[in-house]
């Protein structure tokens, strides 16, 4: 039975991020919660548009929906606020018993001021843009615009104040993203006079304490003196993080919810080198997480948006962002079918959650970043995975918090992967017949509609010394024992295929044995949950 005790006094408390031994849980209603997320399209933040959101959320079996709230939408006229969309959104989410994560699209949305109100984005004098080395204005609003910061902060504080009023008793909204994919493309930092004066000052002590220089430089002093060729990017990261951190702090003083930033990734595998117009400078790329931690202490998490399906990139990215000081949370991953397998890797790693991007039925296809499709066929690969986790999401989040879970996705090479547990290794292989070995030609996934695609993924929780819960698809799992002297080998003691009933109780549908286990535990197109007990002889 999936029961566990929450820390005393935690029940009915506000959502919060809890760290223990370098692992994290998002506590919602006093217990760890796994976000099975659906992020809507950018322009679905209108009452009418929600009609194309909710059916997709249901098909995705998501328990959490990520929705933008735009500055232009809540403050079209300076100082006059309109929260009618937020009221509708929160009410409709409650009716459908899903939680919300709000995305604050304001000064920076994919770096641009496109979501700032018209009275901001066309007033260069009051709300200055960054300035290039040549003195020409850049499209991005400067992080040194004092009035921009004050105005954005005032709107965000109003938003959080309203949210407190309508939601403090419910906590339908469990987290807030502050801005969206910040930084600047095409310009490494602001070269305007205010920015330049700050650049020539000493690096603040809190940054020095965290961000190591990449080459030998001065131990303290100006950005250039300390960080050399990386000074421009680091300085811009600091300026941007400080700006966001100030907004987050002010918002949390009014209503304290967990807050995070998201990142349009730089290449995860190429060696770090000074910025060369290859990513948005100043954004929270993995190499400057320490600067964000130092400059924006009220931002809990720096998180990756995954749009490169190369399996080595995905794995490296997850490794870069999952740290003892940074919880793993994937607020965006492409909605094409090839991404669904990575949900197992993310969830198995013990992430707070994962959210495919563009999971609604608006007539908009996110190809080539995501799927060409805009209907149920787009949502289905994710819905199948979430359907397997949803009945055990609380229990899984608790196991993850205890460090019991692991996960893998089929690599682009299709090679076996070995997962190490206490006393056991799980060997995961792909592209096998259910009865037989790899060199036997073909298997179920060679058939349409996914011919030739790599779709395998497995997440495993070790629930006891010799007990595991296995969730997966298009993969084979074999358990290999660590043997003590005198022991010969191991066998499966009991393999239950089952499901959770409406009360959350595990119901055994059948036991697997014979052909169904002789070559390992074979998972096919429909994700299954297995409870496995092993023994040694
Ligand atoms: C994302 C989304 C939305 C390998 C794109 C990704 C969302 C934003 N931006 O649909 O706009 O609001 O966060 C940028 C991906 C860059 C290209 C990567 C190619």
XYZ file of C-alpha atoms and ligand atoms in Angstrom, residues 39-42 68 103 105 109-110 115 177 180-181 185 262-265 305-309 332 339 357 364 366 369-370, ligand 1:
49
model
C 2.780 23.492 -21.080
C 0.284 25.296 -23.298
C 1.194 27.254 -26.410
C 2.266 30.840 -25.829
C 1.706 32.164 -19.360
C 4.823 31.764 -16.395
C 6.112 36.746 -19.516
C 10.213 36.409 -23.273
C 12.702 34.395 -25.356
C 5.054 40.528 -23.989
C 8.418 30.956 -13.555
C 11.073 33.220 -20.000
C 14.357 32.173 -21.618
C 21.015 36.910 -28.766
C 14.155 28.448 -17.580
C 16.961 28.328 -20.089
C 17.321 28.100 -23.875
C 20.284 25.763 -23.767
C 14.189 23.667 -21.962
C 15.003 20.655 -24.109
C 14.601 20.960 -27.883
C 17.550 18.937 -29.126
C 16.576 15.250 -29.255
C 9.775 22.383 -21.522
C 10.902 13.064 -26.843
C 5.720 22.059 -24.573
C -0.431 25.501 -34.246
C 5.675 23.494 -33.233
C 11.146 22.075 -32.499
C 8.312 19.667 -31.821
C 10.697 27.976 -26.168
C 9.486 27.578 -26.989
C 8.459 28.655 -26.720
C 17.817 23.015 -31.113
C 9.659 27.346 -28.453
C 12.689 27.489 -27.421
C 8.654 28.868 -25.253
C 10.153 29.056 -25.196
N 11.807 28.482 -26.912
O 8.462 26.795 -28.974
O 8.704 29.844 -27.414
O 7.961 29.951 -24.699
O 10.589 28.939 -23.872
C 13.877 28.052 -28.162
C 14.616 26.919 -28.839
C 15.818 27.388 -29.589
C 16.209 26.465 -30.754
C 16.891 25.193 -30.342
C 17.255 24.322 -31.522
